[in-house]
Amino acid sequence: MTTDRTTDRTGDRTGDRSDDRTGDRTDLAGAPPAPPSRRRNLKRVLLATALTLGLTAGGGCLWLDSTSEVKATGTAECTAVAPASPGAGTGTDTGSATRDRDAVCGVLASLARAWGAADADAYGALFTPDATYTTYVGTHYQGRGDITEAHRALFGGFVKGTKLADSILGIRFLGPDAAVVTSRGDTYEGGRPQELSKVQTYTLTREADGRWRIAAFQNTRRQPVMEKASFLLSPGTVPGAER
């Protein structure tokens, strides 16, 4: 009796398992093909949406860039810019202001010549010993030696064969021995560019030997798309010279 029960149980289990497996296989074999994956469809929708948004954004950027204009382009001839000072119009010695203006412009002209000649030593000599120099990518140099050696490397590498262009926006004297020059500037090869992509600030001091040198330089790359967008979103941010 024990044997029969064991056999029955074993047979039942084996038969049940065999039937279940066979049934499962039969069901799978006879099942219709699986529909397209929902994940694939979702990916396609997202890709199409991203492409549409990308094209729209790209077109918007092109429009912003093409409509971003600069009205205050500056003056290419530095000595043609009338110097401003806190004492202007109140008895300031016009002759002295003009001479100082010409001396400051001479420093910028010498800077351009040294750049064009790839002469790092002559370039560095136009800065004060403790001058600071900040590039448009945010690199900050401290001291004449640092500025000189950095430009020695640049003249043999990234900016090799280039020239400097600038267009003066203004010259301000903050007393008898300090001046601030703002300009639009750029580097170039071949012909001078019509549009200059950077805005620059030079702070100059007259040192003990009577010569003007650059104490600080700040270079900022203009971002036409971002500038135009900010003007559209917040018209109050438009500078007076650009209205």
GROMACS .gro file of C-alpha atoms in nm:
model
  243
    1MET     CA    1   0.000   0.000   0.000
    2THR     CA    2   0.287   0.230   0.072
    3THR     CA    3   0.437   0.164  -0.267
    4ASP     CA    4   0.114   0.243  -0.449
    5ARG     CA    5   0.070   0.569  -0.268
    6THR     CA    6   0.426   0.673  -0.341
    7THR     CA    7   0.389   0.583  -0.703
    8ASP     CA    8   0.063   0.768  -0.728
    9ARG     CA    9   0.206   1.077  -0.571
   10THR     CA   10   0.518   1.068  -0.783
   11GLY     CA   11   0.321   1.009  -1.093
   12ASP     CA   12   0.083   1.285  -1.013
   13ARG     CA   13   0.365   1.530  -0.950
   14THR     CA   14   0.555   1.429  -1.260
   15GLY     CA   15   0.249   1.438  -1.472
   16ASP     CA   16   0.139   1.770  -1.340
   17ARG     CA   17   0.479   1.929  -1.397
   18SER     CA   18   0.512   1.779  -1.741
   19ASP     CA   19   0.166   1.894  -1.839
   20ASP     CA   20   0.226   2.242  -1.700
   21ARG     CA   21   0.557   2.284  -1.885
   22THR     CA   22   0.418   2.146  -2.208
   23GLY     CA   23   0.116   2.370  -2.177
   24ASP     CA   24   0.332   2.673  -2.116
   25ARG     CA   25   0.546   2.599  -2.419
   26THR     CA   26   0.240   2.542  -2.634
   27ASP     CA   27   0.088   2.868  -2.519
   28LEU     CA   28   0.411   3.058  -2.593
   29ALA     CA   29   0.450   2.899  -2.932
   30GLY     CA   30   0.097   2.986  -3.029
   31ALA     CA   31   0.104   3.340  -2.891
   32PRO     CA   32   0.085   3.628  -3.142
   33PRO     CA   33   0.401   3.842  -3.201
   34ALA     CA   34   0.469   4.097  -2.923
   35PRO     CA   35   0.357   4.455  -3.003
   36PRO     CA   36   0.627   4.731  -3.045
   37SER     CA   37   0.795   4.816  -2.716
   38ARG     CA   38   0.648   5.106  -2.528
   39ARG     CA   39   0.996   5.210  -2.432
   40ARG     CA   40   1.099   5.237  -2.795
   41ASN     CA   41   0.793   5.445  -2.874
   42LEU     CA   42   0.866   5.670  -2.579
   43LYS     CA   43   1.226   5.714  -2.690
   44ARG     CA   44   1.110   5.808  -3.040
   45VAL     CA   45   0.866   6.063  -2.904
   46LEU     CA   46   1.130   6.214  -2.677
   47LEU     CA   47   1.383   6.223  -2.960
   48ALA     CA   48   1.137   6.395  -3.192
   49THR     CA   49   1.048   6.645  -2.920
   50ALA     CA   50   1.414   6.716  -2.844
   51LEU     CA   51   1.489   6.761  -3.214
   52THR     CA   52   1.199   7.003  -3.254
   53LEU     CA   53   1.302   7.202  -2.949
   54GLY     CA   54   1.663   7.201  -3.064
   55LEU     CA   55   1.573   7.334  -3.408
   56THR     CA   56   1.349   7.597  -3.251
   57ALA     CA   57   1.617   7.701  -3.003
   58GLY     CA   58   1.881   7.704  -3.276
   59GLY     CA   59   1.667   7.926  -3.494
   60GLY     CA   60   1.603   8.153  -3.198
   61CYS     CA   61   1.974   8.181  -3.123
   62LEU     CA   62   2.049   8.266  -3.485
   63TRP     CA   63   1.783   8.536  -3.478
   64LEU     CA   64   1.912   8.681  -3.150
   65ASP     CA   65   2.268   8.679  -3.281
   66SER     CA   66   2.177   8.842  -3.613
   67THR     CA   67   1.972   9.116  -3.447
   68SER     CA   68   2.220   9.196  -3.169
   69GLU     CA   69   2.387   9.521  -3.268
   70VAL     CA   70   2.627   9.761  -3.100
   71LYS     CA   71   2.574  10.133  -3.144
   72ALA     CA   72   2.866  10.250  -2.929
   73THR     CA   73   3.150  10.110  -3.138
   74GLY     CA   74   3.416  10.353  -3.017
   75THR     CA   75   3.687  10.544  -3.202
   76ALA     CA   76   3.977  10.370  -3.373
   77GLU     CA   77   4.205  10.672  -3.334
   78CYS     CA   78   4.281  10.701  -2.963
   79THR     CA   79   4.413  11.056  -2.978
   80ALA     CA   80   4.082  11.171  -3.130
   81VAL     CA   81   3.899  11.089  -2.806
   82ALA     CA   82   3.840  11.386  -2.578
   83PRO     CA   83   3.964  11.301  -2.227
   84ALA     CA   84   3.724  11.333  -1.936
   85SER     CA   85   3.820  11.410  -1.579
   86PRO     CA   86   3.646  11.502  -1.252
   87GLY     CA   87   3.768  11.858  -1.303
   88ALA     CA   88   3.665  11.892  -1.667
   89GLY     CA   89   3.517  12.233  -1.736
   90THR     CA   90   3.628  12.375  -1.399
   91GLY     CA   91   3.964  12.524  -1.482
   92THR     CA   92   4.144  12.206  -1.584
   93ASP     CA   93   4.459  12.265  -1.785
   94THR     CA   94   4.342  12.154  -2.128
   95GLY     CA   95   4.695  12.140  -2.264
   96SER     CA   96   4.809  11.912  -1.981
   97ALA     CA   97   4.505  11.686  -2.022
   98THR     CA   98   4.574  11.655  -2.392
   99ARG     CA   99   4.939  11.569  -2.332
  100ASP     CA  100   4.843  11.306  -2.077
  101ARG     CA  101   4.582  11.169  -2.316
  102ASP     CA  102   4.843  11.139  -2.588
  103ALA     CA  103   5.085  10.967  -2.349
  104VAL     CA  104   4.820  10.715  -2.245
  105CYS     CA  105   4.732  10.650  -2.608
  106GLY     CA  106   5.102  10.600  -2.676
  107VAL     CA  107   5.108  10.316  -2.422
  108LEU     CA  108   4.821  10.140  -2.600
  109ALA     CA  109   4.989  10.190  -2.937
  110SER     CA  110   5.313  10.043  -2.799
  111LEU     CA  111   5.113   9.751  -2.661
  112ALA     CA  112   4.972   9.676  -3.007
  113ARG     CA  113   5.317   9.702  -3.166
  114ALA     CA  114   5.471   9.465  -2.912
  115TRP     CA  115   5.187   9.217  -2.969
  116GLY     CA  116   5.226   9.234  -3.346
  117ALA     CA  117   5.601   9.176  -3.312
  118ALA     CA  118   5.544   8.888  -3.066
  119ASP     CA  119   5.783   9.066  -2.827
  120ALA     CA  120   5.684   8.947  -2.479
  121ASP     CA  121   5.950   9.156  -2.303
  122ALA     CA  122   5.841   9.480  -2.470
  123TYR     CA  123   5.479   9.389  -2.398
  124GLY     CA  124   5.543   9.321  -2.030
  125ALA     CA  125   5.747   9.639  -1.987
  126LEU     CA  126   5.429   9.842  -2.044
  127PHE     CA  127   5.282   9.712  -1.716
  128THR     CA  128   5.367   9.813  -1.361
  129PRO     CA  129   5.569   9.562  -1.155
  130ASP     CA  130   5.259   9.464  -0.954
  131ALA     CA  131   5.006   9.484  -1.239
  132THR     CA  132   4.707   9.251  -1.264
  133TYR     CA  133   4.584   9.102  -1.591
  134THR     CA  134   4.252   8.917  -1.628
  135THR     CA  135   4.173   8.742  -1.956
  136TYR     CA  136   3.832   8.686  -2.112
  137VAL     CA  137   3.837   8.321  -2.003
  138GLY     CA  138   3.890   8.428  -1.642
  139THR     CA  139   4.262   8.357  -1.609
  140HIS     CA  140   4.421   8.602  -1.365
  141TYR     CA  141   4.789   8.699  -1.383
  142GLN     CA  142   4.966   8.883  -1.103
  143GLY     CA  143   5.274   9.095  -1.167
  144ARG     CA  144   5.481   9.198  -1.468
  145GLY     CA  145   5.684   8.876  -1.470
  146ASP     CA  146   5.372   8.659  -1.477
  147ILE     CA  147   5.221   8.867  -1.759
  148THR     CA  148   5.544   8.861  -1.960
  149GLU     CA  149   5.600   8.486  -1.941
  150ALA     CA  150   5.237   8.405  -2.016
  151HIS     CA  151   5.252   8.614  -2.332
  152ARG     CA  152   5.583   8.462  -2.432
  153ALA     CA  153   5.400   8.129  -2.440
  154LEU     CA  154   5.095   8.277  -2.613
  155PHE     CA  155   5.299   8.447  -2.885
  156GLY     CA  156   5.453   8.111  -2.968
  157GLY     CA  157   5.122   7.927  -2.952
  158PHE     CA  158   4.755   8.026  -2.948
  159VAL     CA  159   4.792   8.385  -3.073
  160LYS     CA  160   5.097   8.337  -3.294
  161GLY     CA  161   5.085   8.565  -3.599
  162THR     CA  162   4.794   8.776  -3.471
  163LYS     CA  163   4.759   9.151  -3.424
  164LEU     CA  164   4.567   9.367  -3.180
  165ALA     CA  165   4.276   9.592  -3.276
  166ASP     CA  166   4.103   9.835  -3.046
  167SER     CA  167   3.842  10.107  -3.063
  168ILE     CA  168   3.833  10.352  -2.773
  169LEU     CA  169   3.505  10.405  -2.588
  170GLY     CA  170   3.637  10.655  -2.338
  171ILE     CA  171   3.937  10.797  -2.150
  172ARG     CA  172   3.889  10.921  -1.795
  173PHE     CA  173   4.149  11.079  -1.569
  174LEU     CA  174   4.093  11.015  -1.199
  175GLY     CA  175   4.349  11.272  -1.094
  176PRO     CA  176   4.688  11.380  -1.226
  177ASP     CA  177   4.841  11.031  -1.218
  178ALA     CA  178   4.560  10.783  -1.286
  179ALA     CA  179   4.355  10.708  -1.596
  180VAL     CA  180   4.093  10.454  -1.704
  181VAL     CA  181   4.055  10.361  -2.070
  182THR     CA  182   3.761  10.153  -2.192
  183SER     CA  183   3.765  10.004  -2.539
  184ARG     CA  184   3.636   9.737  -2.770
  185GLY     CA  185   3.915   9.509  -2.880
  186ASP     CA  186   4.010   9.186  -3.051
  187THR     CA  187   4.292   8.987  -3.203
  188TYR     CA  188   4.299   8.918  -3.574
  189GLU     CA  189   4.491   8.787  -3.872
  190GLY     CA  190   4.481   8.953  -4.213
  191GLY     CA  191   4.249   9.253  -4.234
  192ARG     CA  192   4.121   9.436  -3.929
  193PRO     CA  193   3.772   9.306  -3.830
  194GLN     CA  194   3.468   9.530  -3.858
  195GLU     CA  195   3.325   9.406  -3.527
  196LEU     CA  196   3.540   9.367  -3.216
  197SER     CA  197   3.424   9.089  -2.986
  198LYS     CA  198   3.564   9.201  -2.650
  199VAL     CA  199   3.522   9.492  -2.410
  200GLN     CA  200   3.838   9.594  -2.225
  201THR     CA  201   3.932   9.816  -1.934
  202TYR     CA  202   4.284   9.953  -1.883
  203THR     CA  203   4.378  10.128  -1.560
  204LEU     CA  204   4.700  10.326  -1.601
  205THR     CA  205   4.918  10.512  -1.352
  206ARG     CA  206   5.197  10.763  -1.394
  207GLU     CA  207   5.499  10.621  -1.212
  208ALA     CA  208   5.789  10.799  -1.043
  209ASP     CA  209   5.987  10.816  -1.369
  210GLY     CA  210   5.702  11.014  -1.526
  211ARG     CA  211   5.597  10.734  -1.762
  212TRP     CA  212   5.247  10.592  -1.783
  213ARG     CA  213   5.209  10.216  -1.739
  214ILE     CA  214   4.919   9.974  -1.711
  215ALA     CA  215   4.837   9.881  -1.351
  216ALA     CA  216   4.535   9.662  -1.428
  217PHE     CA  217   4.375   9.510  -1.737
  218GLN     CA  218   4.034   9.339  -1.763
  219ASN     CA  219   3.917   9.165  -2.081
  220THR     CA  220   3.553   9.053  -2.128
  221ARG     CA  221   3.412   8.868  -2.428
  222ARG     CA  222   3.078   9.007  -2.540
  223GLN     CA  223   2.797   8.748  -2.561
  224PRO     CA  224   2.560   8.881  -2.834
  225VAL     CA  225   2.286   8.619  -2.787
  226MET     CA  226   2.272   8.651  -2.409
  227GLU     CA  227   2.294   9.029  -2.428
  228LYS     CA  228   2.007   9.055  -2.677
  229ALA     CA  229   1.794   8.812  -2.476
  230SER     CA  230   1.850   9.009  -2.155
  231PHE     CA  231   1.757   9.334  -2.330
  232LEU     CA  232   1.432   9.178  -2.458
  233LEU     CA  233   1.341   9.029  -2.121
  234SER     CA  234   1.445   9.335  -1.921
  235PRO     CA  235   1.453   9.651  -2.139
  236GLY     CA  236   1.569   9.856  -1.842
  237THR     CA  237   1.912   9.688  -1.864
  238VAL     CA  238   1.990   9.844  -2.203
  239PRO     CA  239   2.282  10.091  -2.158
  240GLY     CA  240   2.211  10.453  -2.240
  241ALA     CA  241   2.459  10.446  -2.529
  242GLU     CA  242   2.268  10.157  -2.690
  243ARG     CA  243   1.918  10.308  -2.676
   0.00000   0.00000   0.00000
